[in-house]
């Protein structure tokens, strides 16, 4: 994944646990990269090793780490680095989710090595939306959950997130129902 | 003017959208913009799924109906060796029951544009594609430089680590006793001879980080002449 993703993991660890903890995470993961450049592609295995090492170092489960990372991505990385892009996504959570499919499609064109997820929305109602998540990558369901939770917080809405189907139970993609 | 119609002669429409195409309800291509036909000369009368792979959306069952309703960025890539990427949108044309694709090819560099034998004149004047390539190029140069800088720093770091290791080994085995403290009186470095001089029963590496102001007091019980040891150390 692009360096920005690994950098965000670094920022999360440093913010919540301090720089020493991040150095330990790096040693534990066995990754010898001093500095991640946001717009350079890195092997996916680096991201997965980092997430695993954060879990071992902090005692959080991998699932908790991914959820925390998802929230951090929206509330810090997204807000601080792509503030206006995030805001351009919509004036409300509902509008943002409806625009979600276009989000990575646009980024994808600028970064040719991107293998971004694909989103689709269905069953749009006044206070709920179904978000369909298609990805070439595995094991990131809780990351998506964290992202959606983060979006709820971004729009100051208490949200309920239900995973209706998943590749884990044989479907070809995940469906999340977000209600508020 | 809610129902005003805009009618363009084809030549003018071609100036605005030189990469347009129109399909009928069987998804068959009827007409192709002048620049697009330079890129993909044999589109007419073919069905779009013979010509293109849908990248975005990539997971929908695509029918004339759904394409007309998709209010979404479309990214399609031509099949075969050419691999032309187009980004744009579909619009339903009421009068003729056709779909219009309005968009532009997407390139990653000016070299690609040249390789496809396109020139500036093949793009609409309002199309920012070429300018974007300029921006991307600058970004590519800068990130190349950042990468080079990082590699340079990584090399320097490795070199200074090796030097530090060598010096460390040299000091460990030096015949003179050495103890180096930092400004907080923490041990940074010491060696075997020092430990032997004071009869300290632990290896020198283990003493790194010890607080000298306390450690002398704390470790005095390890020594036969404990008070003398503390006194002696204070003088260093
Ligand atoms: C400004 C906002 C955002 C930016 C700039 C952004 C950018 C990115 C980038 C660069 C990647 C790495 C993909 C790769 O290297 O192949 C990524 C992955 C991902 N993004 Fe976003 N994103 C944003 C917002 C969101 C939001 C709001 C969601 C979902 C609700 C989301 C869901 C994901 C997921 C699930 C992945 C993991 C990759 C996968 O499943 O294959 N992103 N994004």
Short mmCIF file of C-alpha atoms and ligand atoms in Angstrom, two decimals:
data_model
loop_
_atom_site.label_atom_id
_atom_site.label_comp_id
_atom_site.label_asym_id
_atom_site.label_seq_id
_atom_site.Cartn_x
_atom_site.Cartn_y
_atom_site.Cartn_z
CA UNK A 1 0.00 0.00 0.00
CA UNK A 2 1.02 3.57 -0.40
CA UNK A 3 3.35 4.96 2.30
CA UNK A 4 0.64 7.19 3.66
CA UNK A 5 -1.07 4.12 5.12
CA UNK A 6 2.06 2.97 7.01
CA UNK A 7 2.76 6.51 8.06
CA UNK A 8 -0.72 6.74 9.53
CA UNK A 9 -0.05 3.59 11.59
CA UNK A 10 3.13 5.25 12.81
CA UNK A 11 1.27 8.47 13.71
CA UNK A 12 -1.38 6.49 15.57
CA UNK A 13 1.19 4.57 17.64
CA UNK A 14 3.25 7.67 18.40
CA UNK A 15 0.17 9.65 19.41
CA UNK A 16 -1.33 6.97 21.64
CA UNK A 17 1.76 5.20 23.01
CA UNK A 18 4.79 7.42 22.34
CA UNK A 19 7.87 7.28 20.14
CA UNK A 20 9.60 4.54 22.14
CA UNK A 21 6.60 2.28 21.55
CA UNK A 22 6.85 2.99 17.81
CA UNK A 23 10.56 2.09 17.78
CA UNK A 24 9.69 -1.17 19.53
CA UNK A 25 6.91 -1.87 17.02
CA UNK A 26 9.38 -1.36 14.18
CA UNK A 27 11.96 -3.69 15.73
CA UNK A 28 9.29 -6.29 16.44
CA UNK A 29 7.94 -6.16 12.89
CA UNK A 30 11.47 -6.55 11.51
CA UNK A 31 10.89 -3.70 9.05
CA UNK A 32 13.94 -1.66 8.21
CA UNK A 33 12.30 1.49 6.86
CA UNK A 34 13.16 4.68 8.69
CA UNK A 35 10.71 6.90 6.94
CA UNK A 36 7.61 6.18 4.86
CA UNK A 37 7.06 8.43 1.86
CA UNK A 38 3.33 8.98 1.42
CA UNK A 39 3.19 8.71 -2.34
CA UNK A 40 5.51 5.72 -2.76
CA UNK A 41 4.06 2.23 -2.98
CA UNK A 42 5.25 -0.29 -0.35
CA UNK A 43 4.63 -3.98 -0.17
CA UNK A 44 1.33 -4.88 1.54
CA UNK A 45 3.20 -7.25 3.85
CA UNK A 46 4.77 -4.23 5.57
CA UNK A 47 1.36 -2.88 6.54
CA UNK A 48 0.18 -6.26 7.79
CA UNK A 49 3.41 -6.82 9.81
CA UNK A 50 3.11 -3.39 11.38
CA UNK A 51 -0.51 -3.99 12.41
CA UNK A 52 0.46 -7.36 13.90
CA UNK A 53 3.43 -5.84 15.76
CA UNK A 54 1.24 -3.03 17.15
CA UNK A 55 -1.13 -5.65 18.48
CA UNK A 56 1.69 -7.62 20.16
CA UNK A 57 3.35 -4.51 21.54
CA UNK A 58 0.20 -2.93 22.98
CA UNK A 59 -1.68 -6.04 24.03
CA UNK A 60 -4.69 -5.00 21.94
CA UNK A 61 -6.22 -7.64 19.69
CA UNK A 62 -5.56 -7.28 15.96
CA UNK A 63 -9.22 -6.47 15.51
CA UNK A 64 -9.01 -3.64 18.08
CA UNK A 65 -5.89 -2.31 16.35
CA UNK A 66 -7.64 -2.25 12.96
CA UNK A 67 -10.72 -0.52 14.37
CA UNK A 68 -8.57 2.08 16.09
CA UNK A 69 -6.60 2.56 12.89
CA UNK A 70 -9.79 3.05 10.87
CA UNK A 71 -11.02 5.74 13.24
CA UNK A 72 -7.62 7.39 13.26
CA UNK A 73 -7.52 7.39 9.47
CA UNK A 74 -10.74 9.36 9.21
CA UNK A 75 -10.37 11.62 12.26
CA UNK A 76 -6.67 12.42 11.93
CA UNK A 77 -5.05 11.39 8.65
CA UNK A 78 -8.07 12.27 6.54
CA UNK A 79 -8.96 15.40 8.45
CA UNK A 80 -5.42 16.77 8.82
CA UNK A 81 -3.96 15.84 5.44
CA UNK A 82 -7.03 15.77 3.21
CA UNK A 83 -9.34 18.09 5.12
CA UNK A 84 -11.02 19.74 2.19
CA UNK A 85 -11.22 16.50 0.20
CA UNK A 86 -13.00 14.85 3.12
CA UNK A 87 -15.31 17.84 3.52
CA UNK A 88 -16.03 17.85 -0.20
CA UNK A 89 -17.32 14.30 0.35
CA UNK A 90 -20.59 15.57 1.73
CA UNK A 91 -22.41 17.83 4.14
CA UNK A 92 -23.87 14.92 6.07
CA UNK A 93 -22.91 11.33 6.84
CA UNK A 94 -25.60 10.11 4.47
CA UNK A 95 -24.28 12.27 1.64
CA UNK A 96 -20.69 11.25 2.36
CA UNK A 97 -21.57 7.56 2.18
CA UNK A 98 -23.45 8.05 -1.10
CA UNK A 99 -20.30 9.69 -2.50
CA UNK A 100 -18.00 7.01 -1.15
CA UNK A 101 -17.84 5.04 -4.45
CA UNK A 102 -16.26 8.02 -6.24
CA UNK A 103 -13.74 8.62 -3.53
CA UNK A 104 -11.09 6.04 -4.29
CA UNK A 105 -11.87 6.02 -8.01
CA UNK A 106 -10.55 9.54 -8.19
CA UNK A 107 -7.49 8.82 -6.07
CA UNK A 108 -6.84 5.68 -8.09
CA UNK A 109 -6.22 7.65 -11.25
CA UNK A 110 -3.62 9.86 -9.64
CA UNK A 111 -1.69 6.97 -8.09
CA UNK A 112 -1.34 4.27 -10.71
CA UNK A 113 -0.05 1.64 -8.29
CA UNK A 114 -3.06 1.91 -6.10
CA UNK A 115 -5.22 -1.16 -5.63
CA UNK A 116 -8.02 0.69 -3.92
CA UNK A 117 -11.13 -0.93 -2.57
CA UNK A 118 -14.40 -0.44 -4.36
CA UNK A 119 -17.51 0.70 -2.55
CA UNK A 120 -21.12 0.69 -3.59
CA UNK A 121 -24.15 1.88 -1.69
CA UNK A 122 -27.64 0.45 -1.67
CA UNK A 123 -30.84 0.60 0.40
CA UNK A 124 -30.39 4.30 1.02
CA UNK A 125 -32.95 5.57 3.51
CA UNK A 126 -33.25 8.62 5.76
CA UNK A 127 -31.27 7.08 8.61
CA UNK A 128 -29.42 4.10 7.20
CA UNK A 129 -27.32 3.02 4.23
CA UNK A 130 -25.82 -0.25 3.15
CA UNK A 131 -22.18 -0.01 2.15
CA UNK A 132 -20.81 -2.77 -0.07
CA UNK A 133 -17.07 -3.29 0.17
CA UNK A 134 -15.07 -5.06 -2.55
CA UNK A 135 -11.35 -5.54 -2.07
CA UNK A 136 -8.45 -7.58 -3.35
CA UNK A 137 -7.07 -7.62 0.17
CA UNK A 138 -8.11 -9.87 3.00
CA UNK A 139 -8.52 -9.33 6.71
CA UNK A 140 -9.44 -5.66 6.67
CA UNK A 141 -13.12 -5.97 7.69
CA UNK A 142 -12.45 -4.40 11.08
CA UNK A 143 -10.50 -1.60 9.45
CA UNK A 144 -13.62 -0.74 7.44
CA UNK A 145 -15.69 -0.92 10.63
CA UNK A 146 -13.28 1.54 12.26
CA UNK A 147 -13.49 3.85 9.23
CA UNK A 148 -17.28 3.87 9.34
CA UNK A 149 -17.23 4.50 13.12
CA UNK A 150 -14.79 7.33 12.50
CA UNK A 151 -17.13 8.85 9.91
CA UNK A 152 -19.93 8.72 12.49
CA UNK A 153 -17.73 10.66 14.89
CA UNK A 154 -16.70 13.07 12.17
CA UNK A 155 -20.35 13.96 11.61
CA UNK A 156 -21.14 13.84 15.31
CA UNK A 157 -23.68 11.06 14.93
CA UNK A 158 -23.89 7.94 17.07
CA UNK A 159 -23.88 5.11 14.51
CA UNK A 160 -24.66 1.44 14.68
CA UNK A 161 -22.72 -0.81 12.33
CA UNK A 162 -23.86 -4.26 11.39
CA UNK A 163 -21.89 -6.63 9.17
CA UNK A 164 -24.59 -8.29 7.09
CA UNK A 165 -22.39 -10.53 4.98
CA UNK A 166 -18.69 -11.19 4.61
CA UNK A 167 -16.17 -13.05 2.48
CA UNK A 168 -15.57 -15.08 5.65
CA UNK A 169 -18.97 -16.69 5.18
CA UNK A 170 -18.52 -17.32 1.47
CA UNK A 171 -19.97 -14.15 -0.06
CA UNK A 172 -17.88 -12.29 -2.62
CA UNK A 173 -17.91 -9.03 -0.68
CA UNK A 174 -18.85 -7.43 2.61
CA UNK A 175 -22.04 -5.51 3.30
CA UNK A 176 -22.21 -3.15 6.26
CA UNK A 177 -25.44 -1.59 7.38
CA UNK A 178 -24.87 1.79 8.97
CA UNK A 179 -27.73 3.27 10.94
CA UNK A 180 -27.90 6.54 12.82
CA UNK B 1 -35.20 28.16 -19.14
CA UNK B 2 -36.02 24.77 -17.65
CA UNK B 3 -36.52 22.93 -20.91
CA UNK B 4 -34.09 24.71 -23.13
CA UNK B 5 -32.32 22.34 -25.50
CA UNK B 6 -28.74 22.71 -26.53
CA UNK B 7 -28.13 21.61 -30.06
CA UNK B 8 -24.59 21.40 -31.30
CA UNK B 9 -23.34 20.67 -34.80
CA UNK B 10 -21.19 17.54 -34.59
CA UNK B 11 -18.03 19.47 -35.39
CA UNK B 12 -18.58 21.72 -32.41
CA UNK B 13 -19.52 18.86 -30.13
CA UNK B 14 -16.28 17.20 -31.20
CA UNK B 15 -14.37 20.25 -30.07
CA UNK B 16 -15.97 20.06 -26.64
CA UNK B 17 -15.87 16.28 -26.21
CA UNK B 18 -13.40 14.84 -28.73
CA UNK B 19 -13.38 11.51 -26.89
CA UNK B 20 -17.15 11.01 -26.68
CA UNK B 21 -19.05 7.98 -27.87
CA UNK B 22 -22.73 7.12 -28.17
CA UNK B 23 -24.31 3.71 -27.63
CA UNK B 24 -27.79 2.43 -28.35
CA UNK B 25 -29.98 0.37 -26.07
CA UNK B 26 -28.23 -2.84 -27.16
CA UNK B 27 -25.00 -1.27 -25.87
CA UNK B 28 -23.74 -1.04 -29.44
CA UNK B 29 -21.47 1.87 -30.36
CA UNK B 30 -23.07 4.21 -32.90
CA UNK B 31 -20.74 7.16 -33.03
CA UNK B 32 -17.25 7.97 -31.85
CA UNK B 33 -15.55 11.32 -31.23
CA UNK B 34 -12.75 12.33 -33.57
CA UNK B 35 -9.90 11.96 -31.11
CA UNK B 36 -11.19 8.72 -29.63
CA UNK B 37 -11.40 7.20 -33.10
CA UNK B 38 -7.69 7.98 -33.51
CA UNK B 39 -6.98 5.91 -30.42
CA UNK B 40 -9.46 3.11 -31.04
CA UNK B 41 -10.26 3.13 -34.76
CA UNK B 42 -12.65 0.19 -34.87
CA UNK B 43 -15.21 0.87 -32.22
CA UNK B 44 -18.30 1.46 -34.31
CA UNK B 45 -20.95 -1.24 -34.39
CA UNK B 46 -19.23 -3.20 -31.62
CA UNK B 47 -20.80 -3.73 -28.21
CA UNK B 48 -19.09 -1.84 -25.43
CA UNK B 49 -18.24 -4.97 -23.47
CA UNK B 50 -16.28 -6.23 -26.50
CA UNK B 51 -14.21 -3.07 -26.41
CA UNK B 52 -13.92 -2.13 -22.74
CA UNK B 53 -13.43 -3.59 -19.31
CA UNK B 54 -15.22 -1.67 -16.59
CA UNK B 55 -12.80 -0.76 -13.83
CA UNK B 56 -15.15 1.46 -11.86
CA UNK B 57 -17.78 0.38 -11.18
CA UNK B 58 -16.27 -3.06 -11.55
CA UNK B 59 -18.81 -5.17 -9.75
CA UNK B 60 -22.18 -4.23 -11.13
CA UNK B 61 -24.24 -6.12 -13.66
CA UNK B 62 -24.12 -3.48 -16.39
CA UNK B 63 -27.20 -2.92 -18.48
CA UNK B 64 -28.35 0.02 -20.56
CA UNK B 65 -30.71 0.86 -17.70
CA UNK B 66 -28.13 0.82 -14.91
CA UNK B 67 -25.52 2.70 -16.96
CA UNK B 68 -28.06 5.43 -17.58
CA UNK B 69 -28.79 5.76 -13.89
CA UNK B 70 -25.23 5.51 -12.58
CA UNK B 71 -24.52 8.93 -11.32
CA UNK B 72 -20.91 8.05 -10.80
CA UNK B 73 -17.37 8.39 -12.10
CA UNK B 74 -16.80 5.76 -14.78
CA UNK B 75 -13.37 4.30 -15.48
CA UNK B 76 -13.08 1.96 -18.44
CA UNK B 77 -10.06 0.35 -20.06
CA UNK B 78 -9.86 -0.84 -23.63
CA UNK B 79 -9.20 -4.54 -24.19
CA UNK B 80 -6.29 -5.70 -26.29
CA UNK B 81 -2.79 -4.31 -26.57
CA UNK B 82 -3.79 -0.66 -26.59
CA UNK B 83 -4.99 -0.46 -22.99
CA UNK B 84 -6.50 2.98 -23.19
CA UNK B 85 -8.06 4.19 -19.94
CA UNK B 86 -11.02 6.55 -20.19
CA UNK B 87 -12.61 8.41 -17.31
CA UNK B 88 -15.92 10.12 -17.59
CA UNK B 89 -19.66 9.74 -17.19
CA UNK B 90 -22.68 8.35 -18.96
CA UNK B 91 -25.65 10.55 -19.75
CA UNK B 92 -29.03 9.30 -20.94
CA UNK B 93 -30.30 11.02 -24.08
CA UNK B 94 -34.05 11.20 -23.91
CA UNK B 95 -34.84 12.01 -27.52
CA UNK B 96 -32.93 9.19 -29.11
CA UNK B 97 -32.93 6.66 -26.24
CA UNK B 98 -29.17 6.49 -26.44
CA UNK B 99 -26.37 6.86 -23.93
CA UNK B 100 -23.64 9.43 -24.30
CA UNK B 101 -20.22 8.84 -22.78
CA UNK B 102 -18.41 12.12 -22.12
CA UNK B 103 -14.89 11.78 -20.87
CA UNK B 104 -11.15 11.87 -21.54
CA UNK B 105 -8.41 9.30 -21.79
CA UNK B 106 -6.23 9.12 -18.71
CA UNK B 107 -2.49 9.06 -19.07
CA UNK B 108 0.30 8.97 -16.53
CA UNK B 109 2.88 10.88 -18.53
CA UNK B 110 3.34 13.06 -21.59
CA UNK B 111 5.41 10.21 -23.07
CA UNK B 112 2.33 8.02 -23.08
CA UNK B 113 0.38 10.74 -24.85
CA UNK B 114 3.10 10.92 -27.46
CA UNK B 115 3.29 7.14 -27.82
CA UNK B 116 -0.42 7.14 -28.69
CA UNK B 117 0.32 9.77 -31.33
CA UNK B 118 -1.92 12.35 -29.72
CA UNK B 119 -1.07 16.02 -29.61
CA UNK B 120 -2.44 18.93 -27.62
CA UNK B 121 -4.96 19.53 -30.40
CA UNK B 122 -6.66 16.23 -29.74
CA UNK B 123 -7.79 17.41 -26.32
CA UNK B 124 -10.58 19.88 -25.67
CA UNK B 125 -9.24 23.26 -24.64
CA UNK B 126 -11.24 23.07 -21.41
CA UNK B 127 -9.77 19.66 -20.53
CA UNK B 128 -7.15 19.97 -17.75
CA UNK B 129 -5.60 16.54 -18.46
CA UNK B 130 -2.40 17.88 -19.97
CA UNK B 131 -1.88 20.38 -17.17
CA UNK B 132 -2.38 17.62 -14.66
CA UNK B 133 0.39 15.63 -16.34
CA UNK B 134 2.62 18.58 -15.76
CA UNK B 135 1.75 18.59 -12.05
CA UNK B 136 2.24 14.84 -11.78
CA UNK B 137 5.60 15.10 -13.47
CA UNK B 138 6.81 17.70 -10.97
CA UNK B 139 5.57 15.53 -8.13
CA UNK B 140 7.36 12.53 -9.57
CA UNK B 141 10.63 14.46 -9.72
CA UNK B 142 10.29 15.69 -6.15
CA UNK B 143 9.46 12.29 -4.73
CA UNK B 144 12.41 10.82 -6.63
CA UNK B 145 14.60 13.35 -4.87
CA UNK B 146 13.09 12.59 -1.48
CA UNK B 147 13.72 8.90 -2.06
CA UNK B 148 17.32 9.58 -2.97
CA UNK B 149 17.76 11.72 0.13
CA UNK B 150 16.32 8.96 2.31
CA UNK B 151 18.61 6.33 0.82
CA UNK B 152 21.54 8.65 1.44
CA UNK B 153 20.55 9.10 5.07
CA UNK B 154 19.95 5.38 5.56
CA UNK B 155 23.46 4.67 4.22
CA UNK B 156 24.97 7.25 6.53
CA UNK B 157 23.09 5.80 9.48
CA UNK B 158 24.35 2.30 8.70
CA UNK B 159 27.89 3.58 8.31
CA UNK B 160 27.86 5.43 11.60
CA UNK B 161 26.38 2.35 13.29
CA UNK B 162 29.28 0.26 11.99
CA UNK B 163 31.78 2.84 13.15
CA UNK B 164 30.16 3.02 16.57
CA UNK B 165 30.28 -0.78 16.84
CA UNK B 166 33.96 -0.85 15.95
CA UNK B 167 34.81 1.91 18.40
CA UNK B 168 32.75 0.17 21.05
CA UNK B 169 34.70 -3.05 20.58
CA UNK B 170 37.96 -1.16 20.71
CA UNK B 171 36.98 0.57 23.93
CA UNK B 172 35.69 -2.62 25.57
CA UNK B 173 39.07 -4.22 25.16
CA UNK B 174 41.19 -1.17 25.85
CA UNK B 175 43.88 -1.48 28.53
CA UNK B 176 42.78 1.76 30.21
CA UNK B 177 39.64 1.91 32.37
CA UNK B 178 36.91 4.13 30.86
CA UNK B 179 33.53 5.31 32.07
CA UNK B 180 31.53 7.86 30.13
CA UNK B 181 28.46 9.52 31.63
CA UNK B 182 25.89 11.72 29.95
CA UNK B 183 24.67 15.06 31.33
CA UNK B 184 22.18 13.25 33.58
CA UNK B 185 24.93 11.12 35.14
CA UNK B 186 23.73 8.04 33.26
CA UNK B 187 26.42 5.63 32.04
CA UNK B 188 26.79 5.80 28.28
CA UNK B 189 29.78 3.53 27.94
CA UNK B 190 32.33 1.69 30.06
CA UNK B 191 34.75 -1.18 29.57
CA UNK B 192 36.22 -4.39 31.01
CA UNK B 193 39.28 -2.70 32.45
CA UNK B 194 37.09 -0.27 34.37
CA UNK B 195 35.07 -3.13 35.83
CA UNK B 196 38.24 -4.97 36.77
CA UNK B 197 39.73 -1.84 38.35
CA UNK B 198 36.75 -1.50 40.66
CA UNK B 199 36.03 -5.19 40.92
CA UNK B 200 32.49 -4.64 39.52
CA UNK B 201 31.01 -8.10 39.04
CA UNK B 202 28.83 -7.37 36.01
CA UNK B 203 29.75 -7.07 32.31
CA UNK B 204 30.25 -3.48 31.08
CA UNK B 205 27.34 -3.56 28.59
CA UNK B 206 24.94 -4.15 31.45
CA UNK B 207 26.00 -0.96 33.19
CA UNK B 208 24.82 1.26 30.32
CA UNK B 209 21.99 3.46 31.57
CA UNK B 210 22.88 3.11 35.24
CA UNK B 211 22.53 6.30 37.19
CA UNK B 212 26.02 7.05 38.49
CA UNK B 213 24.84 9.28 41.30
CA UNK B 214 22.81 6.41 42.73
CA UNK B 215 24.54 3.35 41.45
CA UNK B 216 27.66 3.90 43.44
CA UNK B 217 25.58 4.04 46.62
CA UNK B 218 23.43 1.12 45.57
CA UNK B 219 26.18 -1.15 44.48
CA UNK B 220 28.60 -0.43 47.29
CA UNK B 221 27.57 -3.62 49.12
CA UNK B 222 29.11 -5.56 46.27
CA UNK B 223 32.52 -4.31 47.32
CA UNK B 224 34.69 -5.21 50.26
CA UNK B 225 35.73 -1.65 50.93
CA UNK B 226 32.34 -0.17 50.19
CA UNK B 227 32.72 3.41 51.44
CA UNK B 228 36.10 3.74 49.82
CA UNK B 229 34.54 2.64 46.50
CA UNK B 230 31.89 5.34 46.60
CA UNK B 231 34.42 7.96 47.52
CA UNK B 232 36.75 6.88 44.80
CA UNK B 233 34.00 7.00 42.19
CA UNK B 234 32.85 10.47 43.19
CA UNK B 235 36.26 11.79 42.24
CA UNK B 236 35.79 10.72 38.64
C1 LIG C 1 -9.38 11.54 2.31
C2 LIG C 1 -9.75 10.36 2.48
C3 LIG C 1 -9.13 9.09 1.97
C4 LIG C 1 -7.97 8.89 1.25
C5 LIG C 1 -6.98 9.93 0.77
C6 LIG C 1 -7.83 7.46 1.07
C7 LIG C 1 -6.76 6.86 0.43
C8 LIG C 1 -6.47 5.52 0.50
C9 LIG C 1 -5.23 4.93 0.07
C10 LIG C 1 -4.04 5.66 -0.52
C11 LIG C 1 -5.33 3.59 0.32
C12 LIG C 1 -4.26 2.54 0.01
C13 LIG C 1 -4.63 1.73 -1.17
C14 LIG C 1 -3.39 1.16 -1.89
O1 LIG C 1 -2.26 1.62 -1.64
O2 LIG C 1 -3.57 0.26 -2.73
C15 LIG C 1 -6.63 3.35 0.90
C16 LIG C 1 -7.10 2.13 1.29
C17 LIG C 1 -8.33 1.91 1.86
N1 LIG C 1 -9.34 2.83 2.03
FE1 LIG C 1 -9.18 4.81 1.74
N2 LIG C 1 -8.92 6.82 1.62
C18 LIG C 1 -9.72 7.77 2.20
C19 LIG C 1 -10.91 7.57 2.87
C20 LIG C 1 -11.50 6.34 3.06
C21 LIG C 1 -12.80 6.13 3.64
C22 LIG C 1 -13.73 7.21 4.14
C23 LIG C 1 -13.01 4.77 3.59
C24 LIG C 1 -14.20 3.94 4.01
C25 LIG C 1 -15.20 4.17 4.64
C26 LIG C 1 -11.82 4.13 3.07
C27 LIG C 1 -11.62 2.77 2.93
C28 LIG C 1 -10.41 2.19 2.60
C29 LIG C 1 -10.10 0.79 2.78
C30 LIG C 1 -11.03 -0.27 3.35
C31 LIG C 1 -8.79 0.60 2.32
C32 LIG C 1 -7.97 -0.71 2.37
C33 LIG C 1 -7.58 -1.27 1.08
C34 LIG C 1 -8.37 -2.45 0.61
O3 LIG C 1 -9.36 -2.86 1.26
O4 LIG C 1 -8.01 -3.00 -0.45
N3 LIG C 1 -10.94 5.13 2.73
N4 LIG C 1 -7.32 4.55 0.99
#
